[in-house]
mmCIF file of C-alpha atoms in Angstrom:
data_model
loop_
_atom_site.group_PDB
_atom_site.id
_atom_site.type_symbol
_atom_site.label_atom_id
_atom_site.label_comp_id
_atom_site.label_asym_id
_atom_site.label_seq_id
_atom_site.Cartn_x
_atom_site.Cartn_y
_atom_site.Cartn_z
ATOM 1 C CA MET A 1 174.932 148.305 147.388
ATOM 2 C CA THR A 2 175.861 144.798 146.356
ATOM 3 C CA GLY A 3 174.750 143.433 149.730
ATOM 4 C CA MET A 4 171.321 145.038 149.341
ATOM 5 C CA THR A 5 170.999 143.582 145.824
ATOM 6 C CA VAL A 6 171.804 140.092 147.097
ATOM 7 C CA LYS A 7 169.290 140.446 149.932
ATOM 8 C CA ARG A 8 166.607 141.556 147.496
ATOM 9 C CA ALA A 9 167.426 138.613 145.206
ATOM 10 C CA LEU A 10 167.256 136.150 148.109
ATOM 11 C CA ALA A 11 163.989 137.658 149.311
ATOM 12 C CA ALA A 12 162.550 137.453 145.803
ATOM 13 C CA GLN A 13 163.680 133.831 145.525
ATOM 14 C CA ARG A 14 162.045 132.953 148.847
ATOM 15 C CA ALA A 15 158.837 134.678 147.797
ATOM 16 C CA PHE A 16 158.869 132.811 144.474
ATOM 17 C CA SER A 17 159.461 129.485 146.228
ATOM 18 C CA MET A 18 156.561 130.148 148.606
ATOM 19 C CA ARG A 19 154.228 131.045 145.729
ATOM 20 C CA ARG A 20 155.313 127.947 143.817
ATOM 21 C CA ALA A 21 154.771 125.682 146.830
ATOM 22 C CA SER A 22 151.341 127.241 147.391
ATOM 23 C CA ALA A 23 150.393 126.707 143.722
ATOM 24 C CA MET A 24 151.537 123.080 143.828
ATOM 25 C CA LYS A 25 149.523 122.515 147.017
ATOM 26 C CA ARG A 26 146.404 124.012 145.410
ATOM 27 C CA ALA A 27 146.892 121.851 142.296
ATOM 28 C CA SER A 28 147.269 118.757 144.480
ATOM 29 C CA MET A 29 144.086 119.645 146.379
ATOM 30 C CA VAL A 30 142.176 120.159 143.119
ATOM 31 C CA ARG A 31 143.337 116.800 141.767
ATOM 32 C CA ARG A 32 142.473 115.063 145.037
ATOM 33 C CA ALA A 33 139.019 116.669 145.027
ATOM 34 C CA SER A 34 138.542 115.493 141.438
ATOM 35 C CA MET A 35 139.475 111.939 142.417
ATOM 36 C CA VAL A 36 137.059 112.063 145.360
ATOM 37 C CA ARG A 37 134.239 113.263 143.077
ATOM 38 C CA ARG A 38 134.934 110.459 140.621
ATOM 39 C CA ALA A 39 135.047 107.927 143.431
ATOM 40 C CA SER A 40 131.707 109.266 144.648
ATOM 41 C CA MET A 41 130.294 108.900 141.142
ATOM 42 C CA VAL A 42 131.359 105.305 140.814
ATOM 43 C CA ARG A 43 130.074 104.504 144.310
ATOM 44 C CA ARG A 44 126.630 105.683 143.205
ATOM 45 C CA THR A 45 126.969 103.496 140.125
ATOM 46 C CA SER A 46 127.591 100.444 142.314
ATOM 47 C CA MET A 47 124.777 100.996 144.814
ATOM 48 C CA ALA A 48 122.123 98.348 145.357
ATOM 49 C CA LYS A 49 124.480 95.490 144.517
ATOM 50 C CA PRO A 50 122.659 92.245 145.252
ATOM 51 C CA GLY A 51 124.297 89.575 147.364
ATOM 52 C CA SER A 52 126.039 86.845 145.350
ATOM 53 C CA THR A 53 129.080 84.615 145.640
ATOM 54 C CA PRO A 54 132.203 85.553 143.645
ATOM 55 C CA ARG A 55 131.987 82.295 141.655
ATOM 56 C CA ARG A 56 128.367 82.884 140.703
ATOM 57 C CA ALA A 57 129.019 86.527 139.847
ATOM 58 C CA SER A 58 131.949 85.490 137.636
ATOM 59 C CA ALA A 59 129.796 82.890 135.855
ATOM 60 C CA VAL A 60 127.016 85.424 135.251
ATOM 61 C CA LYS A 61 129.494 87.985 133.928
ATOM 62 C CA ARG A 62 131.091 85.425 131.599
ATOM 63 C CA ALA A 63 127.704 84.326 130.255
ATOM 64 C CA PHE A 64 126.771 87.963 129.675
ATOM 65 C CA ASP A 65 130.070 88.549 127.840
ATOM 66 C CA VAL A 66 129.630 85.523 125.566
ATOM 67 C CA LEU A 67 126.015 86.273 124.694
ATOM 68 C CA GLY A 68 126.639 90.004 124.317
ATOM 69 C CA GLY A 69 129.844 89.508 122.331
ATOM 70 C CA LEU A 70 128.239 87.036 119.912
ATOM 71 C CA ALA A 71 125.187 89.263 119.459
ATOM 72 C CA LEU A 72 127.339 92.312 118.739
ATOM 73 C CA LEU A 73 129.543 90.367 116.308
ATOM 74 C CA LEU A 74 126.446 89.215 114.434
ATOM 75 C CA LEU A 75 124.872 92.656 114.467
ATOM 76 C CA LEU A 76 128.065 94.462 113.461
ATOM 77 C CA SER A 77 129.357 91.886 110.949
ATOM 78 C CA PRO A 78 128.529 94.111 107.913
ATOM 79 C CA LEU A 79 130.414 96.961 109.588
ATOM 80 C CA LEU A 80 133.355 94.662 110.351
ATOM 81 C CA ALA A 81 133.500 93.635 106.683
ATOM 82 C CA ALA A 82 133.272 97.269 105.538
ATOM 83 C CA VAL A 83 136.086 98.418 107.846
ATOM 84 C CA THR A 84 138.246 95.455 106.795
ATOM 85 C CA LEU A 85 137.749 96.355 103.130
ATOM 86 C CA SER A 86 138.395 100.057 103.768
ATOM 87 C CA VAL A 87 141.633 99.429 105.690
ATOM 88 C CA THR A 88 142.768 96.870 103.092
ATOM 89 C CA LEU A 89 142.266 99.382 100.268
ATOM 90 C CA GLY A 90 144.056 102.049 102.292
ATOM 91 C CA THR A 91 147.092 99.921 103.114
ATOM 92 C CA GLY A 92 147.147 97.973 99.845
ATOM 93 C CA SER A 93 147.555 94.680 101.710
ATOM 94 C CA THR A 94 145.494 92.344 103.891
ATOM 95 C CA ARG A 95 148.528 91.672 106.110
ATOM 96 C CA GLY A 96 148.598 95.181 107.562
ATOM 97 C CA ILE A 97 144.960 95.704 108.516
ATOM 98 C CA LEU A 98 145.459 94.853 112.194
ATOM 99 C CA ARG A 99 147.588 96.327 114.958
ATOM 100 C CA ARG A 100 148.982 93.894 117.510
ATOM 101 C CA ARG A 101 149.743 94.846 121.105
ATOM 102 C CA PRO A 102 150.699 92.614 124.051
ATOM 103 C CA VAL A 103 148.257 92.998 126.941
ATOM 104 C CA ALA A 104 148.135 91.521 130.446
ATOM 105 C CA GLY A 105 144.953 89.485 130.811
ATOM 106 C CA ARG A 106 143.287 87.822 133.764
ATOM 107 C CA GLY A 107 145.809 86.284 136.127
ATOM 108 C CA GLY A 108 148.630 88.148 134.360
ATOM 109 C CA ARG A 109 148.460 85.902 131.279
ATOM 110 C CA THR A 110 149.669 87.804 128.227
ATOM 111 C CA PHE A 111 147.757 87.805 124.951
ATOM 112 C CA THR A 112 148.044 89.778 121.705
ATOM 113 C CA MET A 113 145.279 92.367 121.430
ATOM 114 C CA LEU A 114 144.095 93.091 117.880
ATOM 115 C CA THR A 115 142.654 96.370 116.614
ATOM 116 C CA PHE A 116 142.101 97.811 113.144
ATOM 117 C CA ARG A 117 144.687 100.205 111.715
ATOM 118 C CA THR A 118 142.350 103.182 111.794
ATOM 119 C CA LYS A 119 142.007 106.120 114.154
ATOM 120 C CA SER A 120 138.224 105.928 114.409
ATOM 121 C CA PRO A 121 136.306 104.237 117.253
ATOM 122 C CA LEU A 122 135.707 101.380 114.806
ATOM 123 C CA ALA A 123 139.310 100.328 115.393
ATOM 124 C CA ASN A 124 138.152 98.454 118.492
ATOM 125 C CA LEU A 125 135.658 96.177 116.723
ATOM 126 C CA PRO A 126 138.088 93.185 116.697
ATOM 127 C CA LEU A 127 138.099 93.323 120.505
ATOM 128 C CA LEU A 128 134.740 91.537 120.407
ATOM 129 C CA LEU A 129 136.630 88.433 119.250
ATOM 130 C CA HIS A 130 138.738 88.607 122.422
ATOM 131 C CA VAL A 131 135.546 88.853 124.486
ATOM 132 C CA VAL A 132 134.118 85.693 122.932
ATOM 133 C CA ARG A 133 137.458 83.884 123.378
ATOM 134 C CA GLY A 134 137.485 84.742 127.072
ATOM 135 C CA GLN A 135 140.538 87.013 126.939
ATOM 136 C CA MET A 136 138.595 90.244 127.518
ATOM 137 C CA SER A 137 135.263 91.404 128.877
ATOM 138 C CA LEU A 138 132.725 93.874 127.519
ATOM 139 C CA VAL A 139 133.313 95.935 130.693
ATOM 140 C CA GLY A 140 136.448 95.896 132.793
ATOM 141 C CA PRO A 141 139.679 97.706 133.670
ATOM 142 C CA CYS A 142 141.660 99.477 130.959
ATOM 143 C CA PRO A 143 143.867 97.028 128.962
ATOM 144 C CA LEU A 144 147.509 97.543 129.920
ATOM 145 C CA ALA A 145 150.825 96.141 128.748
ATOM 146 C CA PRO A 146 152.455 93.387 130.850
ATOM 147 C CA GLY A 147 154.479 94.865 133.712
ATOM 148 C CA HIS A 148 152.733 98.255 133.571
ATOM 149 C CA ARG A 149 153.144 100.195 136.816
ATOM 150 C CA GLU A 150 149.364 100.173 137.381
ATOM 151 C CA SER A 151 149.537 96.361 137.523
ATOM 152 C CA THR A 152 152.131 96.218 140.295
ATOM 153 C CA GLY A 153 151.795 96.402 144.073
ATOM 154 C CA ASP A 154 148.220 97.055 145.153
ATOM 155 C CA GLY A 155 147.332 97.460 141.482
ATOM 156 C CA ARG A 156 147.771 93.706 140.910
ATOM 157 C CA ARG A 157 144.137 93.395 141.994
ATOM 158 C CA ARG A 158 143.176 94.500 138.488
ATOM 159 C CA LEU A 159 144.574 91.208 137.152
ATOM 160 C CA SER A 160 141.857 89.289 139.012
ATOM 161 C CA VAL A 161 139.391 90.224 136.251
ATOM 162 C CA ARG A 162 139.581 90.439 132.462
ATOM 163 C CA PRO A 163 140.404 93.808 130.850
ATOM 164 C CA GLY A 164 137.420 95.454 129.189
ATOM 165 C CA ILE A 165 136.487 97.092 125.915
ATOM 166 C CA THR A 166 134.943 99.848 128.004
ATOM 167 C CA GLY A 167 134.870 100.728 131.686
ATOM 168 C CA LEU A 168 134.631 103.522 134.223
ATOM 169 C CA TRP A 169 137.736 105.057 132.633
ATOM 170 C CA GLN A 170 135.822 105.296 129.321
ATOM 171 C CA ILE A 171 132.781 107.139 130.698
ATOM 172 C CA SER A 172 134.711 109.460 133.018
ATOM 173 C CA GLY A 173 134.065 112.438 130.741
ATOM 174 C CA ARG A 174 137.700 113.129 129.894
ATOM 175 C CA SER A 175 139.723 111.818 126.960
ATOM 176 C CA GLU A 176 143.026 111.765 128.843
ATOM 177 C CA LEU A 177 142.890 110.763 132.507
ATOM 178 C CA PRO A 178 145.938 111.008 134.786
ATOM 179 C CA TRP A 179 147.070 107.482 135.553
ATOM 180 C CA GLU A 180 146.286 107.953 139.252
ATOM 181 C CA GLU A 181 142.613 108.658 138.513
ATOM 182 C CA ARG A 182 142.387 105.827 135.994
ATOM 183 C CA GLU A 183 143.875 103.454 138.565
ATOM 184 C CA LEU A 184 141.348 104.622 141.161
ATOM 185 C CA LEU A 185 138.439 103.958 138.797
ATOM 186 C CA ASP A 186 139.789 100.574 137.673
ATOM 187 C CA LEU A 187 140.396 99.307 141.209
ATOM 188 C CA HIS A 188 136.958 100.499 142.299
ATOM 189 C CA TYR A 189 135.479 98.477 139.447
ATOM 190 C CA VAL A 190 137.506 95.401 140.413
ATOM 191 C CA ASP A 191 136.254 95.606 144.017
ATOM 192 C CA HIS A 192 132.592 96.437 143.344
ATOM 193 C CA HIS A 193 131.597 95.291 139.854
ATOM 194 C CA TRP A 194 128.352 93.459 139.217
ATOM 195 C CA LEU A 195 125.966 93.018 136.290
ATOM 196 C CA GLY A 196 124.001 96.180 137.059
ATOM 197 C CA MET A 197 127.172 98.266 136.998
ATOM 198 C CA ASP A 198 128.209 96.693 133.681
ATOM 199 C CA LEU A 199 124.844 97.534 132.110
ATOM 200 C CA THR A 200 125.085 101.124 133.353
ATOM 201 C CA ILE A 201 128.601 101.544 131.955
ATOM 202 C CA LEU A 202 127.599 100.044 128.599
ATOM 203 C CA ALA A 203 124.618 102.409 128.383
ATOM 204 C CA ARG A 204 126.855 105.422 129.073
ATOM 205 C CA THR A 205 129.715 104.436 126.761
ATOM 206 C CA LEU A 206 128.303 105.507 123.391
ATOM 207 C CA PRO A 207 127.108 108.942 124.628
ATOM 208 C CA ALA A 208 130.525 109.485 126.264
ATOM 209 C CA VAL A 209 132.358 108.610 123.024
ATOM 210 C CA ARG A 210 130.078 110.882 120.983
ATOM 211 C CA LYS A 211 130.603 113.728 123.440
ATOM 212 C CA ARG A 212 134.391 113.422 123.231
ATOM 213 C CA ARG A 213 134.310 113.260 119.420
ATOM 214 C CA ALA A 214 132.109 116.373 119.287
ATOM 215 C CA ALA A 215 134.491 118.178 121.654
ATOM 216 C CA ALA A 216 137.466 117.149 119.505
ATOM 217 C CA ARG A 217 135.787 118.583 116.389
ATOM 218 C CA THR A 218 134.953 121.893 118.079
ATOM 219 C CA PRO A 219 137.510 124.475 116.864
ATOM 220 C CA VAL A 220 139.471 126.339 119.503
ATOM 221 C CA PRO A 221 138.776 130.098 119.182
ATOM 222 C CA ALA A 222 141.819 132.071 118.102
ATOM 223 C CA ALA A 223 143.281 134.489 120.619
ATOM 224 C CA ARG A 224 142.563 138.111 119.890
ATOM 225 C CA ALA A 225 145.455 140.289 118.984
ATOM 226 C CA ALA A 226 146.418 142.740 121.660
#
């Protein structure tokens, strides 16, 4: 009797292990298919890239960043002042209105990234100052801390460009990307970026942010009682 019970238990364990392995394989295939779809999307974004030398492309991108950053700072200066006042009144001090975070910039040079102490999208307005200073770009890879695992090995390619306020990771349609997918999008941008891609990403950023905010405000329906 005991022998039969053990055999049944072992058989059940083997069956469970097989089902688990099958589920993990399906999940891996789904994730890989998702990454392929995203790669296909970003390839379409980068089509029709005109021929240009890396030095010229870098100069054009930098000029676009400076002009765009200055224009946005001028346009959004009343909003910057309003957010500064709001955060100051909320914290009771001008010393605590900014968050500081070390970030790996172009070439691996570390700088302190500043954002407002607020949870709204307006928290990123100070990043325009980094764009004008040449520490960041309007569009680029996701800003990461020095020594982050996505900046090691093959991922060091991301350090050849400046981190961006927005990028392919921002318009992907999901608020929380697995790091593997984010790395795929960032490295694709590093290898294929040009001015047309930047303009496309900038045009899609605001609708993507609004869509995520609307989804976050949508209440989750309560489960019905059995």
